[in-house]
């Protein structure tokens, strides 16, 4: 298949390229190559290459900055997604829109399924939810893939931040009262590869299985990287006054994956071990 990837320069974009080539003909587009807020450029470039699939991973992902830069956040995450959905519709391409756990307010007891009510707490979450609505309105052949707590080899993420803090400090402070489902970008990219081969359109929650607090996530990162010399202090999220509110709980239930007969994502600790031992650690030892 011919597959366009928007936001190809991002952390997920890099692993989509790794997971989908050489099996598919890829047309990865970074922000410099295609700004999704430019409606005409999106239409012209995508129509010109006439793809079978568009994976829309481009987004304004700075959650706190979005609170003050809301015009930009909505332009990229909502209107930009509309532009991509219109182009996908124009070429009759399948569309994968990568969305987020921040569409939820976190008040549910237990994991969120695709059937649960959304209620974003932040501009970022709301702008991504509006992107979902455009996709649902415009495209008939769409997969909305909500994911959460992404990490991988590329870019700055919770795993790379914890490891780099551990190089500088012997004691780290971690939040114990925010729970979510960590997701390895390479696992997500492989799942998207499986999804686009099908016509099982709709909404999917795609994270590694299980959930943890930020504290437990940091503990597992340090254990896997053999950094048991680092001590952790558990604090409440209310200790930090960040501009954007985050859901206290955004753990995912993979109901749609089970119902559509896809193989389930592996458990989050296994994915984390694989990533640190075979991806991130490799990079760190090369850098060292
Ligand atoms: N990171 C997470 O924990 C997380 C969790 C849930 C969902 N998601 C979603 O997963 C997707 C991938 O996230 P990620 O972690 O890979 O984020 P990322 O590393 O920030 O990648 C996003 C990419 O989008 C590009 N971009 C920004 N504005 C653009 C524009 N106007 N036109 C075209 N490209 C533009 C960015 O380019 P520049 O860097 O040059 O600006 C960046 O390369 C996003 O849709 C995000 O909302 C992420």
Tab-separated table of C-alpha atoms and ligand atoms in Angstrom:
chain	number	residue	atom	x	y	z
A	1	UNK	CA	0.000	0.000	0.000
A	2	UNK	CA	1.000	3.609	-0.520
A	3	UNK	CA	0.940	5.288	2.913
A	4	UNK	CA	1.272	8.999	3.737
A	5	UNK	CA	2.433	9.781	7.299
A	6	UNK	CA	1.927	13.303	8.671
A	7	UNK	CA	4.085	14.445	11.582
A	8	UNK	CA	6.722	11.975	10.361
A	9	UNK	CA	9.457	13.849	12.270
A	10	UNK	CA	7.823	13.140	15.664
A	11	UNK	CA	8.498	10.243	18.054
A	12	UNK	CA	5.596	8.132	16.765
A	13	UNK	CA	6.317	9.185	13.164
A	14	UNK	CA	9.828	7.713	13.403
A	15	UNK	CA	8.531	4.344	14.620
A	16	UNK	CA	5.725	4.281	12.032
A	17	UNK	CA	8.455	4.494	9.392
A	18	UNK	CA	10.422	1.689	11.118
A	19	UNK	CA	7.381	-0.568	11.473
A	20	UNK	CA	5.800	-0.060	8.049
A	21	UNK	CA	8.799	-0.147	5.738
A	22	UNK	CA	9.768	-1.899	3.549
A	23	UNK	CA	6.426	-3.751	3.439
A	24	UNK	CA	4.683	-0.589	2.222
A	25	UNK	CA	5.549	2.363	0.022
A	26	UNK	CA	5.851	5.214	2.512
A	27	UNK	CA	5.530	8.944	1.955
A	28	UNK	CA	6.612	10.377	5.312
A	29	UNK	CA	5.943	14.117	5.637
A	30	UNK	CA	7.522	16.216	8.386
A	31	UNK	CA	6.100	19.630	9.358
A	32	UNK	CA	8.648	21.281	7.041
A	33	UNK	CA	7.374	19.175	4.129
A	34	UNK	CA	3.666	19.556	4.898
A	35	UNK	CA	2.084	21.990	7.343
A	36	UNK	CA	-1.341	20.503	8.062
A	37	UNK	CA	-2.813	23.944	8.777
A	38	UNK	CA	-2.300	24.854	5.092
A	39	UNK	CA	-5.543	23.517	3.614
A	40	UNK	CA	-4.527	23.988	-0.023
A	41	UNK	CA	-1.077	22.420	0.410
A	42	UNK	CA	-2.626	19.434	2.220
A	43	UNK	CA	-5.138	18.901	-0.566
A	44	UNK	CA	-2.603	19.341	-3.376
A	45	UNK	CA	0.198	17.225	-1.915
A	46	UNK	CA	-2.020	14.380	-0.785
A	47	UNK	CA	-4.095	14.327	-3.969
A	48	UNK	CA	-0.908	14.334	-6.057
A	49	UNK	CA	0.379	11.114	-4.461
A	50	UNK	CA	-3.048	9.440	-4.252
A	51	UNK	CA	-2.323	7.230	-1.206
A	52	UNK	CA	-4.252	4.153	-0.071
A	53	UNK	CA	-3.816	5.172	3.572
A	54	UNK	CA	-3.057	8.384	5.481
A	55	UNK	CA	-1.716	8.093	9.025
A	56	UNK	CA	-2.226	11.461	10.664
A	57	UNK	CA	0.260	11.665	13.551
A	58	UNK	CA	1.006	15.407	13.313
A	59	UNK	CA	-0.136	17.391	16.327
A	60	UNK	CA	0.571	20.270	18.653
A	61	UNK	CA	1.591	18.095	21.613
A	62	UNK	CA	2.819	20.643	24.179
A	63	UNK	CA	-0.038	20.189	26.626
A	64	UNK	CA	0.803	23.099	28.946
A	65	UNK	CA	1.675	25.544	26.163
A	66	UNK	CA	-1.663	24.806	24.483
A	67	UNK	CA	-3.448	26.562	27.387
A	68	UNK	CA	-1.989	29.911	26.307
A	69	UNK	CA	-1.469	29.128	22.596
A	70	UNK	CA	-4.994	27.920	22.007
A	71	UNK	CA	-5.321	29.422	18.501
A	72	UNK	CA	-2.303	27.405	17.404
A	73	UNK	CA	-3.431	24.236	19.218
A	74	UNK	CA	-6.899	24.339	17.595
A	75	UNK	CA	-5.432	25.301	14.188
A	76	UNK	CA	-3.174	22.211	14.165
A	77	UNK	CA	-5.152	19.622	16.142
A	78	UNK	CA	-8.699	20.461	15.042
A	79	UNK	CA	-8.645	22.413	11.745
A	80	UNK	CA	-5.459	20.670	10.589
A	81	UNK	CA	-7.147	17.314	11.148
A	82	UNK	CA	-10.184	18.536	9.182
A	83	UNK	CA	-7.818	19.409	6.295
A	84	UNK	CA	-6.264	15.950	6.354
A	85	UNK	CA	-9.697	14.268	6.588
A	86	UNK	CA	-10.946	16.263	3.569
A	87	UNK	CA	-7.890	15.213	1.556
A	88	UNK	CA	-8.367	11.571	2.597
A	89	UNK	CA	-12.028	11.737	1.556
A	90	UNK	CA	-11.037	13.339	-1.764
A	91	UNK	CA	-8.712	10.408	-2.614
A	92	UNK	CA	-10.924	7.748	-1.001
A	93	UNK	CA	-7.981	6.839	1.247
A	94	UNK	CA	-8.285	5.108	4.592
A	95	UNK	CA	-7.515	7.545	7.410
A	96	UNK	CA	-5.871	6.798	10.747
A	97	UNK	CA	-6.131	9.662	13.221
A	98	UNK	CA	-3.951	9.374	16.332
A	99	UNK	CA	-5.815	10.782	19.329
A	100	UNK	CA	-5.310	10.849	23.073
A	101	UNK	CA	-6.401	9.705	26.536
A	102	UNK	CA	-6.667	13.411	27.463
A	103	UNK	CA	-10.187	13.432	25.940
A	104	UNK	CA	-11.293	11.999	29.333
A	105	UNK	CA	-11.672	13.824	32.649
A	106	UNK	CA	-10.261	10.928	34.699
A	107	UNK	CA	-13.173	10.588	37.125
A	108	UNK	CA	-14.087	7.029	36.140
A	109	UNK	CA	-13.271	4.220	38.551
A	110	UNK	CA	-11.629	1.577	36.357
A	111	UNK	CA	-10.361	1.638	32.774
A	112	UNK	CA	-11.882	3.687	29.949
A	113	UNK	CA	-13.481	1.883	27.006
A	114	UNK	CA	-14.356	3.444	23.649
A	115	UNK	CA	-17.976	3.642	24.871
A	116	UNK	CA	-17.176	6.025	27.742
A	117	UNK	CA	-18.175	9.677	27.728
A	118	UNK	CA	-15.453	12.182	26.859
A	119	UNK	CA	-14.933	15.385	28.837
A	120	UNK	CA	-11.495	16.908	28.247
A	121	UNK	CA	-9.942	19.037	30.981
A	122	UNK	CA	-7.430	20.885	28.793
A	123	UNK	CA	-7.199	22.849	25.535
A	124	UNK	CA	-4.989	20.083	24.151
A	125	UNK	CA	-7.570	17.386	24.995
A	126	UNK	CA	-10.424	19.462	23.619
A	127	UNK	CA	-8.566	20.301	20.399
A	128	UNK	CA	-7.802	16.610	19.806
A	129	UNK	CA	-11.448	15.695	20.504
A	130	UNK	CA	-12.570	18.233	17.900
A	131	UNK	CA	-10.133	16.578	15.499
A	132	UNK	CA	-11.938	13.277	16.185
A	133	UNK	CA	-15.281	14.929	15.413
A	134	UNK	CA	-14.029	16.239	12.057
A	135	UNK	CA	-12.744	12.774	11.167
A	136	UNK	CA	-16.106	11.193	12.032
A	137	UNK	CA	-18.006	13.844	10.023
A	138	UNK	CA	-15.839	13.836	6.907
A	139	UNK	CA	-14.346	10.380	6.439
A	140	UNK	CA	-16.202	7.142	5.860
A	141	UNK	CA	-13.111	4.962	6.077
A	142	UNK	CA	-11.507	6.017	9.341
A	143	UNK	CA	-9.742	4.539	12.324
A	144	UNK	CA	-9.500	6.830	15.341
A	145	UNK	CA	-6.689	5.448	17.482
A	146	UNK	CA	-6.566	6.892	20.986
A	147	UNK	CA	-3.290	6.198	22.717
A	148	UNK	CA	-1.648	7.214	25.981
A	149	UNK	CA	1.635	7.916	27.759
A	150	UNK	CA	3.764	7.403	24.626
A	151	UNK	CA	7.479	6.694	24.857
A	152	UNK	CA	10.126	5.341	22.523
A	153	UNK	CA	13.600	5.812	21.187
A	154	UNK	CA	12.946	9.136	19.493
A	155	UNK	CA	12.102	12.441	21.071
A	156	UNK	CA	11.715	13.449	24.678
A	157	UNK	CA	9.288	11.365	26.745
A	158	UNK	CA	8.774	10.153	30.321
A	159	UNK	CA	11.202	7.223	29.963
A	160	UNK	CA	14.051	9.242	28.469
A	161	UNK	CA	13.420	12.046	31.003
A	162	UNK	CA	13.552	9.684	34.011
A	163	UNK	CA	16.775	8.089	32.715
A	164	UNK	CA	18.377	11.429	32.096
A	165	UNK	CA	17.314	12.756	35.536
A	166	UNK	CA	18.822	9.600	37.072
A	167	UNK	CA	22.157	10.569	35.525
A	168	UNK	CA	22.067	13.903	37.351
A	169	UNK	CA	20.207	13.258	40.635
A	170	UNK	CA	20.185	10.442	43.190
A	171	UNK	CA	16.630	11.206	44.384
A	172	UNK	CA	13.611	11.735	42.118
A	173	UNK	CA	10.127	12.973	42.966
A	174	UNK	CA	7.256	11.162	41.222
A	175	UNK	CA	3.469	11.531	41.210
A	176	UNK	CA	1.561	8.624	42.790
A	177	UNK	CA	-2.018	9.781	42.145
A	178	UNK	CA	-2.156	9.885	38.328
A	179	UNK	CA	-2.775	6.567	36.615
A	180	UNK	CA	-2.471	5.696	32.935
A	181	UNK	CA	-1.408	3.066	30.413
A	182	UNK	CA	2.157	3.486	29.084
A	183	UNK	CA	2.588	2.761	25.370
A	184	UNK	CA	5.736	1.934	23.413
A	185	UNK	CA	5.627	3.791	20.083
A	186	UNK	CA	6.982	0.789	18.158
A	187	UNK	CA	4.169	-1.453	19.494
A	188	UNK	CA	1.597	1.192	18.564
A	189	UNK	CA	3.101	1.584	15.078
A	190	UNK	CA	2.986	-2.195	14.502
A	191	UNK	CA	-0.652	-2.275	15.606
A	192	UNK	CA	-1.518	0.562	13.208
A	193	UNK	CA	0.139	-1.495	10.448
A	194	UNK	CA	-2.185	-4.393	11.284
A	195	UNK	CA	-5.251	-2.153	11.494
A	196	UNK	CA	-4.848	-0.513	8.076
A	197	UNK	CA	-4.817	-3.908	6.351
A	198	UNK	CA	-8.471	-4.279	7.418
A	199	UNK	CA	-11.772	-2.512	6.952
A	200	UNK	CA	-12.637	-2.715	10.647
A	201	UNK	CA	-13.231	1.022	10.870
A	202	UNK	CA	-14.051	2.885	14.067
A	203	UNK	CA	-12.646	3.999	17.385
A	204	UNK	CA	-9.855	2.092	19.187
A	205	UNK	CA	-8.081	2.461	22.514
A	206	UNK	CA	-4.521	1.308	21.834
A	207	UNK	CA	-2.031	1.183	24.698
A	208	UNK	CA	0.136	-1.530	26.171
A	209	UNK	CA	-1.982	-3.631	28.516
A	210	UNK	CA	-2.344	-2.718	32.171
A	211	UNK	CA	-1.843	0.563	33.982
A	212	UNK	CA	0.294	2.215	36.639
A	213	UNK	CA	0.922	5.494	38.402
A	214	UNK	CA	3.726	7.805	37.280
A	215	UNK	CA	5.577	6.655	40.429
A	216	UNK	CA	5.232	2.962	39.476
A	217	UNK	CA	6.207	3.768	35.892
A	218	UNK	CA	9.400	5.526	37.077
A	219	UNK	CA	10.151	2.629	39.453
A	220	UNK	CA	9.888	0.122	36.570
A	221	UNK	CA	12.063	2.317	34.313
A	222	UNK	CA	14.828	2.522	36.923
A	223	UNK	CA	14.664	-1.208	37.700
A	224	UNK	CA	14.839	-2.148	34.015
A	225	UNK	CA	17.799	0.177	33.461
A	226	UNK	CA	19.574	-1.230	36.556
A	227	UNK	CA	19.406	2.141	38.288
A	228	UNK	CA	18.311	0.830	41.684
A	229	UNK	CA	20.789	3.286	43.239
A	230	UNK	CA	18.205	6.046	42.639
A	231	UNK	CA	15.599	6.648	45.355
A	232	UNK	CA	12.052	7.748	44.602
A	233	UNK	CA	9.821	10.043	46.611
A	234	UNK	CA	6.054	9.774	46.049
A	235	UNK	CA	4.177	13.088	45.839
A	236	UNK	CA	0.677	14.165	44.874
A	237	UNK	CA	0.069	15.760	41.454
A	238	UNK	CA	-1.343	18.729	43.360
A	239	UNK	CA	2.250	19.510	44.462
A	240	UNK	CA	2.924	20.812	40.957
A	241	UNK	CA	0.847	23.661	39.600
A	242	UNK	CA	0.967	23.052	35.867
A	243	UNK	CA	-1.054	25.225	33.431
A	244	UNK	CA	-3.022	22.262	31.988
A	245	UNK	CA	-5.112	19.875	34.077
A	246	UNK	CA	-4.451	16.159	33.437
A	247	UNK	CA	-6.908	13.323	34.095
A	248	UNK	CA	-6.156	11.541	37.405
A	249	UNK	CA	-7.050	8.271	35.706
A	250	UNK	CA	-6.813	7.564	31.988
A	251	UNK	CA	-6.155	3.811	32.031
A	252	UNK	CA	-7.386	2.166	28.829
A	253	UNK	CA	-9.551	-0.880	28.270
A	254	UNK	CA	-8.958	-2.420	24.812
A	255	UNK	CA	-12.600	-3.393	24.209
A	256	UNK	CA	-12.583	-2.580	20.454
A	257	UNK	CA	-9.350	-4.548	19.925
A	258	UNK	CA	-10.948	-7.618	21.547
A	259	UNK	CA	-14.275	-7.225	19.785
A	260	UNK	CA	-12.667	-6.912	16.351
A	261	UNK	CA	-10.426	-9.939	16.832
A	262	UNK	CA	-7.058	-8.156	16.776
A	263	UNK	CA	-4.157	-9.519	18.776
A	264	UNK	CA	-3.915	-7.616	22.037
A	265	UNK	CA	-0.961	-5.368	22.807
A	266	UNK	CA	1.583	-6.877	25.179
A	267	UNK	CA	1.712	-5.965	28.868
A	268	UNK	CA	3.288	-2.553	29.573
A	269	UNK	CA	6.242	-3.850	31.633
A	270	UNK	CA	7.299	-6.255	28.843
A	271	UNK	CA	7.163	-3.460	26.264
A	272	UNK	CA	9.148	-1.173	28.570
A	273	UNK	CA	11.876	-3.812	29.043
A	274	UNK	CA	12.120	-4.326	25.292
A	275	UNK	CA	12.343	-0.601	24.639
A	276	UNK	CA	14.971	0.153	27.291
A	277	UNK	CA	17.119	-2.921	26.645
A	278	UNK	CA	16.955	-2.961	22.848
A	279	UNK	CA	16.217	0.622	21.836
A	280	UNK	CA	16.932	3.353	24.369
A	281	UNK	CA	19.820	1.657	26.216
A	282	UNK	CA	21.472	1.023	22.870
A	283	UNK	CA	21.287	4.721	22.070
A	284	UNK	CA	22.507	5.714	25.536
A	285	UNK	CA	25.479	3.355	25.433
A	286	UNK	CA	26.412	4.650	21.988
A	287	UNK	CA	26.158	8.222	23.186
A	288	UNK	CA	28.140	7.434	26.334
B	1	LIG	N1	3.194	11.868	23.452
B	1	LIG	C1	2.186	11.296	24.095
B	1	LIG	O1	2.316	10.873	25.260
B	1	LIG	C2	0.856	11.117	23.411
B	1	LIG	C3	-0.195	10.554	24.138
B	1	LIG	C4	-1.424	10.372	23.506
B	1	LIG	C5	-1.573	10.732	22.171
B	1	LIG	N2	-0.546	11.302	21.492
B	1	LIG	C6	-0.761	11.662	20.093
B	1	LIG	O2	0.109	10.863	19.324
B	1	LIG	C7	0.508	11.558	18.137
B	1	LIG	C8	2.017	11.516	18.004
B	1	LIG	O3	2.571	12.145	19.150
B	1	LIG	P1	4.142	12.238	19.375
B	1	LIG	O4	4.385	11.893	20.784
B	1	LIG	O5	4.875	11.521	18.289
B	1	LIG	O6	4.334	13.814	19.234
B	1	LIG	P2	5.545	14.637	18.643
B	1	LIG	O7	6.829	13.925	18.851
B	1	LIG	O8	5.379	16.021	19.205
B	1	LIG	O9	5.227	14.634	17.093
B	1	LIG	C9	4.264	15.460	16.520
B	1	LIG	C10	4.802	15.915	15.200
B	1	LIG	O10	3.832	16.789	14.591
B	1	LIG	C11	4.544	17.840	13.962
B	1	LIG	N3	3.712	19.021	13.754
B	1	LIG	C12	3.411	20.009	14.640
B	1	LIG	N4	2.689	20.953	14.026
B	1	LIG	C13	2.515	20.566	12.740
B	1	LIG	C14	1.865	21.117	11.615
B	1	LIG	N5	1.232	22.293	11.683
B	1	LIG	N6	1.897	20.433	10.446
B	1	LIG	C15	2.540	19.252	10.349
B	1	LIG	N7	3.190	18.677	11.369
B	1	LIG	C16	3.173	19.333	12.556
B	1	LIG	C17	5.690	18.137	14.917
B	1	LIG	O11	6.705	18.832	14.216
B	1	LIG	P3	7.664	19.873	15.022
B	1	LIG	O12	8.287	19.077	16.118
B	1	LIG	O13	8.601	20.321	13.975
B	1	LIG	O14	6.754	20.946	15.540
B	1	LIG	C18	6.105	16.725	15.333
B	1	LIG	O15	7.077	16.201	14.449
B	1	LIG	C19	-0.090	12.959	18.264
B	1	LIG	O16	-1.275	13.013	17.509
B	1	LIG	C20	-0.418	13.089	19.734
B	1	LIG	O17	-1.508	13.967	19.944
B	1	LIG	C21	0.665	11.499	22.080
